[in-house]
Short mmCIF file of C-alpha atoms and ligand atoms in Angstrom, two decimals:
data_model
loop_
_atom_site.label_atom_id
_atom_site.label_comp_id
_atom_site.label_asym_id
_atom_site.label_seq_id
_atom_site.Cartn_x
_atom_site.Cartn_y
_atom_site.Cartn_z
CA UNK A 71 43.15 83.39 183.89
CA UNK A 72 41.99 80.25 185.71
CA UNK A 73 43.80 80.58 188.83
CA UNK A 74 42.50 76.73 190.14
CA UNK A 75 42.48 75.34 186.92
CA UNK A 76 45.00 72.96 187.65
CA UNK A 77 44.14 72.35 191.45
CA UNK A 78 40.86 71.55 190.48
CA UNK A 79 41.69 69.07 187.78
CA UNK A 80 40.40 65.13 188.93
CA UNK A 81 38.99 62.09 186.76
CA UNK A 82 36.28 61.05 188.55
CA UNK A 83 36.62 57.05 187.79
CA UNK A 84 40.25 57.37 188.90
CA UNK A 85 40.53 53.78 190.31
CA UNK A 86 42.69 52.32 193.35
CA UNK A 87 45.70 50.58 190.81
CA UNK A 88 45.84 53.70 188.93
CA UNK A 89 45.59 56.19 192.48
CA UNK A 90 48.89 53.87 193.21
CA UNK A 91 50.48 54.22 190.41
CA UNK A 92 50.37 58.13 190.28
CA UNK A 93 51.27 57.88 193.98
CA UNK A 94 54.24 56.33 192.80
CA UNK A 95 55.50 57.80 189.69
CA UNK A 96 54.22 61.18 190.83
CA UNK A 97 56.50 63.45 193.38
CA UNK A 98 54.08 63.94 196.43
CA UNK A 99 53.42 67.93 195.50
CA UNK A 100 51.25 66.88 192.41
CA UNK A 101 49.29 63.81 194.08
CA UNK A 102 48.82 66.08 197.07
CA UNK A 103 46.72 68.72 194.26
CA UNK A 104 44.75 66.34 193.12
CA UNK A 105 43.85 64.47 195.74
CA UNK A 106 42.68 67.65 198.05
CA UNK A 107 40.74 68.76 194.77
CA UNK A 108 38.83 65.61 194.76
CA UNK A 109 38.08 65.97 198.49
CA UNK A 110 36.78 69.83 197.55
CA UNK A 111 34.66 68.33 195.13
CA UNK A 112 32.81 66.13 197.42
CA UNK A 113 31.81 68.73 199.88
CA UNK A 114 31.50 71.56 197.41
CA UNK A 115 27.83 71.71 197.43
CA UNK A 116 26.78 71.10 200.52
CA UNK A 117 28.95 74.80 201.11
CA UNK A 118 27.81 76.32 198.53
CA UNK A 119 24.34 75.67 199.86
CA UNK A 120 24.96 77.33 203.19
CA UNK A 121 26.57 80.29 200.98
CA UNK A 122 23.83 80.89 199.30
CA UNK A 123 21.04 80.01 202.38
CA UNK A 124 23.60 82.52 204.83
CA UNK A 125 23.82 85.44 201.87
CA UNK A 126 19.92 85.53 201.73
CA UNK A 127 19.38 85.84 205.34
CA UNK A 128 22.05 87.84 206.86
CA UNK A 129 21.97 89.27 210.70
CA UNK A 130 23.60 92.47 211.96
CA UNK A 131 26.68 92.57 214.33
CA UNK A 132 25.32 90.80 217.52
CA UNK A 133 22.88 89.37 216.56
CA UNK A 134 23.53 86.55 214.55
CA UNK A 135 21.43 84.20 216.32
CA UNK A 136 20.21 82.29 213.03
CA UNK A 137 23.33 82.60 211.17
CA UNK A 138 25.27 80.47 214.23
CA UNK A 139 22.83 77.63 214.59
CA UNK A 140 22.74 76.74 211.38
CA UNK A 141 26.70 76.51 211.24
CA UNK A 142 26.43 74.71 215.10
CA UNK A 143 23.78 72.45 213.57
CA UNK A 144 26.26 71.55 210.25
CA UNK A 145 29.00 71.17 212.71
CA UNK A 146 27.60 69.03 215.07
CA UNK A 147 26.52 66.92 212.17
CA UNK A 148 30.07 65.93 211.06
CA UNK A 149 31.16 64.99 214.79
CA UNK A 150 32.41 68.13 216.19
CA UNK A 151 31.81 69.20 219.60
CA UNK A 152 29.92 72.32 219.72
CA UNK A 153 29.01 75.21 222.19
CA UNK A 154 26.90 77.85 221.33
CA UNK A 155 26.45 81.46 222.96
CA UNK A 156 30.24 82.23 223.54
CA UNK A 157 30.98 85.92 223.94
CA UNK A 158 27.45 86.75 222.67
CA UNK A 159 26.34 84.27 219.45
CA UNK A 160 29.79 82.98 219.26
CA UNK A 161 30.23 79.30 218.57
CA UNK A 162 33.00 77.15 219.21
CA UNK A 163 33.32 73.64 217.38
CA UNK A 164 35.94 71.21 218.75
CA UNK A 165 37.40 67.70 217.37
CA UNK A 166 40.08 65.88 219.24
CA UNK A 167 42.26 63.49 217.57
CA UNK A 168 44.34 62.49 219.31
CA UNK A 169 48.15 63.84 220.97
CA UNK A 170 49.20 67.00 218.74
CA UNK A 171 48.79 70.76 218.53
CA UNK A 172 45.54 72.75 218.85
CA UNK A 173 44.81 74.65 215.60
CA UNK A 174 41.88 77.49 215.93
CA UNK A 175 40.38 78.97 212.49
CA UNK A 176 38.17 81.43 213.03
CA UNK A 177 35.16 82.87 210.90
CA UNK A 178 33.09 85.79 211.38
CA UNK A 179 29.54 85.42 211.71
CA UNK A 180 27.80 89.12 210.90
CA UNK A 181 26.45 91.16 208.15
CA UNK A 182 26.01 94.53 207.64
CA UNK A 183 23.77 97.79 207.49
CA UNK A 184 24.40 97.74 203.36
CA UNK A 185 21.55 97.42 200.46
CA UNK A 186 22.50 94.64 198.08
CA UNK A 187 22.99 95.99 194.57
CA UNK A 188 24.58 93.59 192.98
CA UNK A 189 21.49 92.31 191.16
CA UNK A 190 22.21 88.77 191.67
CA UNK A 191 19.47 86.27 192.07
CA UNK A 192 20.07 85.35 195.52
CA UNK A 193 20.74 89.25 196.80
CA UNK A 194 19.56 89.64 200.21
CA UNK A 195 16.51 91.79 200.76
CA UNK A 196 16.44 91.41 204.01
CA UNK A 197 15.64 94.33 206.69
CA UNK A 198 16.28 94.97 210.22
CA UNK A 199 16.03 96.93 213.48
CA UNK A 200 19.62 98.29 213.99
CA UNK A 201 20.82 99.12 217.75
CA UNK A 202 20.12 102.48 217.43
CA UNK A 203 15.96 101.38 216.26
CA UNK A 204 16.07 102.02 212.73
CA UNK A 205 15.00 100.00 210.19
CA UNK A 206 17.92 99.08 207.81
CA UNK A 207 18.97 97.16 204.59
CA UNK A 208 21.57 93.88 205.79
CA UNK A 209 23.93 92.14 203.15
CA UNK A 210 27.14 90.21 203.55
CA UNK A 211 28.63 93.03 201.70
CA UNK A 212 32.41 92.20 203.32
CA UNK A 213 31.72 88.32 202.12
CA UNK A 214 32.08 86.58 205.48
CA UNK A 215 29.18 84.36 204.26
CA UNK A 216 31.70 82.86 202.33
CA UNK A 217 34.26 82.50 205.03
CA UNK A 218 31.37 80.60 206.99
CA UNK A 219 30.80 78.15 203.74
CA UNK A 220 34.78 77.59 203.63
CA UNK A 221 35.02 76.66 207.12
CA UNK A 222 31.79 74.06 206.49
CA UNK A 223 33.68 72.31 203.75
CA UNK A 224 36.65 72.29 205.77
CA UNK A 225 35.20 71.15 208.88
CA UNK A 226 33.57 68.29 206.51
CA UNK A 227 37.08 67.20 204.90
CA UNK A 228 38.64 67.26 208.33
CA UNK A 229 36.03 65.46 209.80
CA UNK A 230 36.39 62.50 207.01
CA UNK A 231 40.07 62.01 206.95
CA UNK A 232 41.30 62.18 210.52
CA UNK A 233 44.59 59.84 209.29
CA UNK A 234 45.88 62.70 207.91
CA UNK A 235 45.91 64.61 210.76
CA UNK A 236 46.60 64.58 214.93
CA UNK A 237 46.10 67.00 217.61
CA UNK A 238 42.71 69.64 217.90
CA UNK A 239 41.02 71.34 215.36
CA UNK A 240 39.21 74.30 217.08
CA UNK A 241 36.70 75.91 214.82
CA UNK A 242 35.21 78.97 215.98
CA UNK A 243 32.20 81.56 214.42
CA UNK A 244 33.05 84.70 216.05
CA UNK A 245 30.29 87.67 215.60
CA UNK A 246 30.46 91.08 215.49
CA UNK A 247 33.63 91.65 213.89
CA UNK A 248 32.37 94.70 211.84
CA UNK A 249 31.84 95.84 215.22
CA UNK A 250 35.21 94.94 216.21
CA UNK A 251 33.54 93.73 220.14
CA UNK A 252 32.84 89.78 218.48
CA UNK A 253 36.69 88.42 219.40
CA UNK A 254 37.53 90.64 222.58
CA UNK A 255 34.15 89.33 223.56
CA UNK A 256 34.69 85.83 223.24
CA UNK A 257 38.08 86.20 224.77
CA UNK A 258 36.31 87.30 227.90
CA UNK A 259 33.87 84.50 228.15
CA UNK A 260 36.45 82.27 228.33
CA UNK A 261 37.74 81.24 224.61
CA UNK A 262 41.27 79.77 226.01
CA UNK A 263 39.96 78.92 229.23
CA UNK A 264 36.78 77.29 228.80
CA UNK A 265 38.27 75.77 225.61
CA UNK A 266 42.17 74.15 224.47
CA UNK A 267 44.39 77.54 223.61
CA UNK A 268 45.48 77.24 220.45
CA UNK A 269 48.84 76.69 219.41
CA UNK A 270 47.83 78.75 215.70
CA UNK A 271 44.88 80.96 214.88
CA UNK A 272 44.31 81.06 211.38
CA UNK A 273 41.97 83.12 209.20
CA UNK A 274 41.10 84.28 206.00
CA UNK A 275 39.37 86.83 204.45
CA UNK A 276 38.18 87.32 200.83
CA UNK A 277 39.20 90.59 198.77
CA UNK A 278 38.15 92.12 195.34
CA UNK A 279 41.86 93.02 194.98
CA UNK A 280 43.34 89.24 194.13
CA UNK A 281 41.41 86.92 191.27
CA UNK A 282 39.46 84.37 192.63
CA UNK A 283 41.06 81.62 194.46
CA UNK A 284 44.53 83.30 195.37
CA UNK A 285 45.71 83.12 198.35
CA UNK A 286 47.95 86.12 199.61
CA UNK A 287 50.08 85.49 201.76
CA UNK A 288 51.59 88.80 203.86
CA UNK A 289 54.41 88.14 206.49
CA UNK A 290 54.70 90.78 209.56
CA UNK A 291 51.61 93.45 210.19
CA UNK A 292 48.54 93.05 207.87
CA UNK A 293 45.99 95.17 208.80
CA UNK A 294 46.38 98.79 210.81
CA UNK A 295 44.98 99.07 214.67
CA UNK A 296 42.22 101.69 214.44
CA UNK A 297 41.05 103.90 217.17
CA UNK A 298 37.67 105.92 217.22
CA UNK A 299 37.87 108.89 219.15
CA UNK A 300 34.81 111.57 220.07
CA UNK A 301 36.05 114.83 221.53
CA UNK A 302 33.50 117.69 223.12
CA UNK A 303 35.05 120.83 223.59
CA UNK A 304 33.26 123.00 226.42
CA UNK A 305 33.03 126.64 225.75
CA UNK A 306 30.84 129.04 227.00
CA UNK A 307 27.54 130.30 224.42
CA UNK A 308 26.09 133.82 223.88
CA UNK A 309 25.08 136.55 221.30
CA UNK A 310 27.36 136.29 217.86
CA UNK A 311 27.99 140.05 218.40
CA UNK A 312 29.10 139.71 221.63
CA UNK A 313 32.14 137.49 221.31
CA UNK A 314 33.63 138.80 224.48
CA UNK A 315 31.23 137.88 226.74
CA UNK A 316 31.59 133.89 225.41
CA UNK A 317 34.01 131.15 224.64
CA UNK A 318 33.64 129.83 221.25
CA UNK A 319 34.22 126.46 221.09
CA UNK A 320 33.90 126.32 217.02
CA UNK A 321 37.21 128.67 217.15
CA UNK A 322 38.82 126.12 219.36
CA UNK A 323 37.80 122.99 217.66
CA UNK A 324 39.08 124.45 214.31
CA UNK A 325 42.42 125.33 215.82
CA UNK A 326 42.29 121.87 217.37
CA UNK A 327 41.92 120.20 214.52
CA UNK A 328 44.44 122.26 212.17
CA UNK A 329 47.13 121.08 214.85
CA UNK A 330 46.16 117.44 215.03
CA UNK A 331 47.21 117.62 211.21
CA UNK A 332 50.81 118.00 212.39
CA UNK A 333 50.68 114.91 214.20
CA UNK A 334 51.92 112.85 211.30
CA UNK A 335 53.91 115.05 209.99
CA UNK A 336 55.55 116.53 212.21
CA UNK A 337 56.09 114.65 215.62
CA UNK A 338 55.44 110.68 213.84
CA UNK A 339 58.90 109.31 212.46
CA UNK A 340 58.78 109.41 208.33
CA UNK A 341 58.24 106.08 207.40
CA UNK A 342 56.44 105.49 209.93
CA UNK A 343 52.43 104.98 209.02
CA UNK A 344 49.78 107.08 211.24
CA UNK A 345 46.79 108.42 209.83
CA UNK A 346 44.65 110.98 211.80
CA UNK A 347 41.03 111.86 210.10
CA UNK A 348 38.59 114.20 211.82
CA UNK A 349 35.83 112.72 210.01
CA UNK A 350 32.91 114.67 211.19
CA UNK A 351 32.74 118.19 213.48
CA UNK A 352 29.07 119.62 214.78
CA UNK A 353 28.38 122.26 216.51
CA UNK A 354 25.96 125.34 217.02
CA UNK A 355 22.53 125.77 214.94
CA UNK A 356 22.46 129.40 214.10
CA UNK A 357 24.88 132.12 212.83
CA UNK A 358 24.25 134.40 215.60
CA UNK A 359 24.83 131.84 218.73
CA UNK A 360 27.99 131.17 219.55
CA UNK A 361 27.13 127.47 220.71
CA UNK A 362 28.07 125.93 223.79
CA UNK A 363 29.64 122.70 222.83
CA UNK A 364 31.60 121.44 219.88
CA UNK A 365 32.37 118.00 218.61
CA UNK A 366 34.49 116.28 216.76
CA UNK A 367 35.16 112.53 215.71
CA UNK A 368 38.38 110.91 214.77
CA UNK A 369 39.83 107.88 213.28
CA UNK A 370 43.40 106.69 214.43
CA UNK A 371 45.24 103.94 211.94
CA UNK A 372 48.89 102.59 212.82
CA UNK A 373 50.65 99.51 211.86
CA UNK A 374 52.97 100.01 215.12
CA UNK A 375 52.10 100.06 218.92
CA UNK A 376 54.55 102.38 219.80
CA UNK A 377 54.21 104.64 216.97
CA UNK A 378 49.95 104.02 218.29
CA UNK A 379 50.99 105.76 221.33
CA UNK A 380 52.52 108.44 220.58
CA UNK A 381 49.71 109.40 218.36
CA UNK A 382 47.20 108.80 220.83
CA UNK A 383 49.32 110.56 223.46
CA UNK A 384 49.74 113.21 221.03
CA UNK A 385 45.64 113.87 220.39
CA UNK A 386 44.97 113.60 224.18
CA UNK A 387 47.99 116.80 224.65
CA UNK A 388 46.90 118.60 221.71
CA UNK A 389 43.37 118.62 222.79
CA UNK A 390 43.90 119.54 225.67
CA UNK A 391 46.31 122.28 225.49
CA UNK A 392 44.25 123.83 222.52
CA UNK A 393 40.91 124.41 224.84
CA UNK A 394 43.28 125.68 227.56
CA UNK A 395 44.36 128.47 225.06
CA UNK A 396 41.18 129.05 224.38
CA UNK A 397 40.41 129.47 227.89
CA UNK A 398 37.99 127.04 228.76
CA UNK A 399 36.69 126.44 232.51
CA UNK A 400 36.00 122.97 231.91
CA UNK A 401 38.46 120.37 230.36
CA UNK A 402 37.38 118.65 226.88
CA UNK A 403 36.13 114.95 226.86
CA UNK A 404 38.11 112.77 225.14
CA UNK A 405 35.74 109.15 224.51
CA UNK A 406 37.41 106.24 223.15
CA UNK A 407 34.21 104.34 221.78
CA UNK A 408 35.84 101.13 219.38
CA UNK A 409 39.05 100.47 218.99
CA UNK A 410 41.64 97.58 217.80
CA UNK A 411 44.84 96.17 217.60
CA UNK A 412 46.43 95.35 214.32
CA UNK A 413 46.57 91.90 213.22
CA UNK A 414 50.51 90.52 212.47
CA UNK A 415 51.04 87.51 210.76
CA UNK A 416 53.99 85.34 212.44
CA UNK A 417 56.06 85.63 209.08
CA UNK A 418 57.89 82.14 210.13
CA UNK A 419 54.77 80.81 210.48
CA UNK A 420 53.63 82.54 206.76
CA UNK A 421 57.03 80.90 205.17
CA UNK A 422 56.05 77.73 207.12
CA UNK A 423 53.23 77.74 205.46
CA UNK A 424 53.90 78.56 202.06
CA UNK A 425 54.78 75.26 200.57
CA UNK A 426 51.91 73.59 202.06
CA UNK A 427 49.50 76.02 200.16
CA UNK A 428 51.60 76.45 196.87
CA UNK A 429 51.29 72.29 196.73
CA UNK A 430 47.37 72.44 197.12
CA UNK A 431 47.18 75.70 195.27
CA UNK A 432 49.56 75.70 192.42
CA UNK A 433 52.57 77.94 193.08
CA UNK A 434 51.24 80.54 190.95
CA UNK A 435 48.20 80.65 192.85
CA UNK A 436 50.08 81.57 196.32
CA UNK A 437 51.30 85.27 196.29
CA UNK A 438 53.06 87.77 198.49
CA UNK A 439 50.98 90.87 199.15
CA UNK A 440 51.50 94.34 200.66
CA UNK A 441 49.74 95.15 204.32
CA UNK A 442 46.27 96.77 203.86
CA UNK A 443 44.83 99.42 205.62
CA UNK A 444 41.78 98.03 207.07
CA UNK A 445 41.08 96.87 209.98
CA UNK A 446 40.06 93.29 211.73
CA UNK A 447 39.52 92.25 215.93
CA UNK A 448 41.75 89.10 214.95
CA UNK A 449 44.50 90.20 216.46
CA UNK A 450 42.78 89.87 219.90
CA UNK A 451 43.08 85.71 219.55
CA UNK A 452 46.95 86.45 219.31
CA UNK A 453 49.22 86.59 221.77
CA UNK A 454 51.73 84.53 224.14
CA UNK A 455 52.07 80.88 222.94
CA UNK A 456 49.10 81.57 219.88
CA UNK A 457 50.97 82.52 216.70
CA UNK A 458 49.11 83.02 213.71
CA UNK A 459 48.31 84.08 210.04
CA UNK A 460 45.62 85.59 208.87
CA UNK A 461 45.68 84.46 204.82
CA UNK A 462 44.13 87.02 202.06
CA UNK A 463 41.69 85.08 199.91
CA UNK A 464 40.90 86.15 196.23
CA UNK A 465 37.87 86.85 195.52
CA UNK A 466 37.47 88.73 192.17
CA UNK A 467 36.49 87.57 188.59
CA UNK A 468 39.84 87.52 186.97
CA UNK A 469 38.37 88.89 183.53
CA UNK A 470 36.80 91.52 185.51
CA UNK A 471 39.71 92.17 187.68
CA UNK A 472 41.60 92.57 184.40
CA UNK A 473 40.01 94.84 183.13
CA UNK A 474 39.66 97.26 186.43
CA UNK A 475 43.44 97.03 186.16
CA UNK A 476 43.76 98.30 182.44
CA UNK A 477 40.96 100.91 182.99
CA UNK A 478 41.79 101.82 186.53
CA UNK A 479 38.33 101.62 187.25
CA UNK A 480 38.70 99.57 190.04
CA UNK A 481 35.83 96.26 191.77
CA UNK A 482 33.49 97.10 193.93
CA UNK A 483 35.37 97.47 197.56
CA UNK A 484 34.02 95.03 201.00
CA UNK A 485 31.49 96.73 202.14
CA UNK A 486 29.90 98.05 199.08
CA UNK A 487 26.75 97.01 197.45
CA UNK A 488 27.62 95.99 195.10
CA UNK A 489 30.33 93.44 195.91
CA UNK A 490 30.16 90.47 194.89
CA UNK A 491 32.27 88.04 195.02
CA UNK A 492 33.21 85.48 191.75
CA UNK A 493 31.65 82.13 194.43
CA UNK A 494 32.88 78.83 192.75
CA UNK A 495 36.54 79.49 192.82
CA UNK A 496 37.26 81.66 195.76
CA UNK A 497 35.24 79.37 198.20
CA UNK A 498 36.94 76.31 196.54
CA UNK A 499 40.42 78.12 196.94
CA UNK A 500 39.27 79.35 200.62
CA UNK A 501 38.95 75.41 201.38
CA UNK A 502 41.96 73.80 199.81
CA UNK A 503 44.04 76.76 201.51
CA UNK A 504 42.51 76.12 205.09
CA UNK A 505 42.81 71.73 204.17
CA UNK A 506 46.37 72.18 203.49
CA UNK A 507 47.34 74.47 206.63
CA UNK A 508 45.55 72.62 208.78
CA UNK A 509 47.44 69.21 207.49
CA UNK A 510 50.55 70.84 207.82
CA UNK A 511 50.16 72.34 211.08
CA UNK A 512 48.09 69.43 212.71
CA UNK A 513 51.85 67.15 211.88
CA UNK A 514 49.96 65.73 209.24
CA UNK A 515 50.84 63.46 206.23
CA UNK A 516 51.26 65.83 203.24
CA UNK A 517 48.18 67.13 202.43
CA UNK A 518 46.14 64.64 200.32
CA UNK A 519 47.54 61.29 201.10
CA UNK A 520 43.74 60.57 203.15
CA UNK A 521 41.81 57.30 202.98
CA UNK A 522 40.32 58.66 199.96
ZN1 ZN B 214 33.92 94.21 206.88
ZN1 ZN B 215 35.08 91.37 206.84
#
């Protein structure tokens, strides 16, 4: 399957008379294919150039000082007004054009703490100093090198036909989203204050689970919130063989964490979707001692903020009330180190949307997926008087994919190391997706119909 085929298809020596006459015997949907194709064409390699520089030198959440200034630098390049160092190594690229809506598309910026496997040519090999100071593989294992090399040959197209489009087009590189601290953090330094608030926030975000060059489009919640929870339970040490004369906090934790399990099914509506994982517990170092401390970590995943709550509400009592049958002096800490909001695509906005794509796409190449159970900071850029959508982009050879489907065997995940992500197609479909909803949302003509 050659999911752009068609999209892609252009005759190079096209001239003017003939341009016209396709204009008018075609209907606008075809001309508008074409036409973007063409424009993809011209600022293909320049992207793929910054793919390929970006995927061999990739920087850790935070500290993507390198991997912003050469997308600031490109940026400035083509006209855009840039500011660098926003929440951290954010970067914010702005071109005004005139009266109409502000349009934000966001891509992520960071890398992370994964060896490259994939055996390509241009694999990273690159090491680092992690927060913690060890020394660590880096790889754009979750592919937002690409996003960064779609937003480049966006930001070019844009830049080179502003008749086909009014209003703002806010670009932003937001880091540390693996982190999930990049988007809350640029938020606080001012992102709608400092800068237009967007009318739309748009993203994207490529996936091993679509062929290359879909787009998939999901209306409502896409991604769960996810909470990160440490709890230390405070008992009291001593000799194994003199139980009585301690309080074992191992016995408590394991109580603790046999009644968390009836969270979901028990007090969570069915239907509803709540996952709680303890995915770690430590405690003691010796059969004999009865320890003094034990803890546990825990990760929280909802689609919905009330049904978040409850389960949140739910830990917190559970905890609690376990170590005070246990007969603890001292209550249990309950840390809440990361945690964030799910990301919900404005499904108005998503059926908006969905011709403007399925003309530059193909309509076969536009599809209707189910939520997933990841988890993005997105979702902090949304709010009052932003609405969004947050596209999913296909990333997988479709033989490949193929296959994995008839043997169940399924691609390397984001985040592996060995993804790896089929480049040509899925960056080219990344940019004719984010041309076309830009166009449509920036009151443009349809999309195509440029100076070109
Ligand atoms: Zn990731
Ligand atoms: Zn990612």
């Amino acid at each position: 399957m050659q999911p752009t085929a068609v999209a892609r298809y252009h005759p190079r020596d096209m001239n003017k008379a003939l341009v016209l006459t396709l204009l008018l015997a075609t209907s606008a949907f075809t001309f508008a294919q074409t036409a973007t194709s063409k424009e993809v064409d011209a600022v293909y390699p320049a992207a793929h150039e910054l793919y390929l520089d970006i995927h061999q030198s990739p920087e850790l959440s935070s500290h993507e000082t390198q991997t912003a200034s050469k997308l600031a630098e490109r940026l400035r390049g083509l006209g855009y007004e840039v500011t660098e160092h926003v929440g951290g190594t954010g970067i914010v690229a702005i071109l005004k054009n005139g009266n109409g809506p502000t349009v934000m598309l966001r891509t992520e910026l960071d890398a992370l703490p994964v060896e490259e496997k994939t055996g390509l040519p241009y694999a990273s090999k690159v090491h680092a100093t992690d927060d913690a100071g060890h020394d660590v593989p880096v790889a754009h294992a979750c592919g937002h090198d690409l996003h960064m090399a779609a937003i480049l040959g966006t930001a070019t197209i844009m830049a080179q036909s502003k008749n086909s489009w009014h209003g703002t087009l806010m670009l932003i590189g937001q880091p540390a989203e693996e982190t999930v601290v990049g988007a809350r953090a640029m938020m606080a330094d001012g992102l709608y204050t400092r800068f237009p608030k967007p009318d739309y926030a748009l993203a994207l975000h490529v996936t091993n689970e679509l062929p290359a060059g879909i787009i998939g489009i999901v209306p409502g919640i896409l991604t769960t919130a996810a909470d990160s929870l440490r709890v230390t339970i405070y008992g009291k040490g001593g000799h194994g063989a003199a139980p009585h004369t301690a309080i074992d906090p191992i016995v408590i934790a394991a109580r603790t964490i046999v009644t968390l399990q009836t969270i979901v099914s028990r007090e969570v509506k069915p239907g509803e979707m709540a996952v709680v994982t303890v995915g770690y517990i430590r405690a003691g170092t010796k059969n004999n001692i009865i320890p003094n401390e034990a803890e546990f970590g825990l990760t929280v995943r909802t689609y919905n903020p009330q049904v978040r709550k409850q389960v949140l509400a739910a830990i917190d009592r559970i905890v609690k009330a376990e170590a005070m049958a246990g007969g603890v002096t001292r209550e249990p800490l309950i840390e809440h180190y990361e945690s964030t909001d799910s990301v919900y695509n404005d499904p108005a906005l998503a059926e908006r949307l969905r011709p403007a794509l399925e003309a530059a796409l193909g309509k076969q190449n536009v599809e209707t997926t189910a939520p997933i159970t990841f988890s993005e900071d997105f979702g902090y850029f949304v709010g009052a008087g932003t609405a969004s959508l947050f596209m999913r982009l296909g990333g997988a050879d479709p033989a490949k994919l193929a296959e994995a489907q008839k043997t169940g065997v399924t691609l390397p995940s984001n985040h592996s190391s060995y993804f790896a992500p089929d480049v040509e197609p899925s960056l080219r479909g990344a940019i004719e997706a984010e041309v076309a909803v830009l166009r449509d949302l920036l009151n443009g003509k349809p999309s195509g119909l440029t100076q070109r």
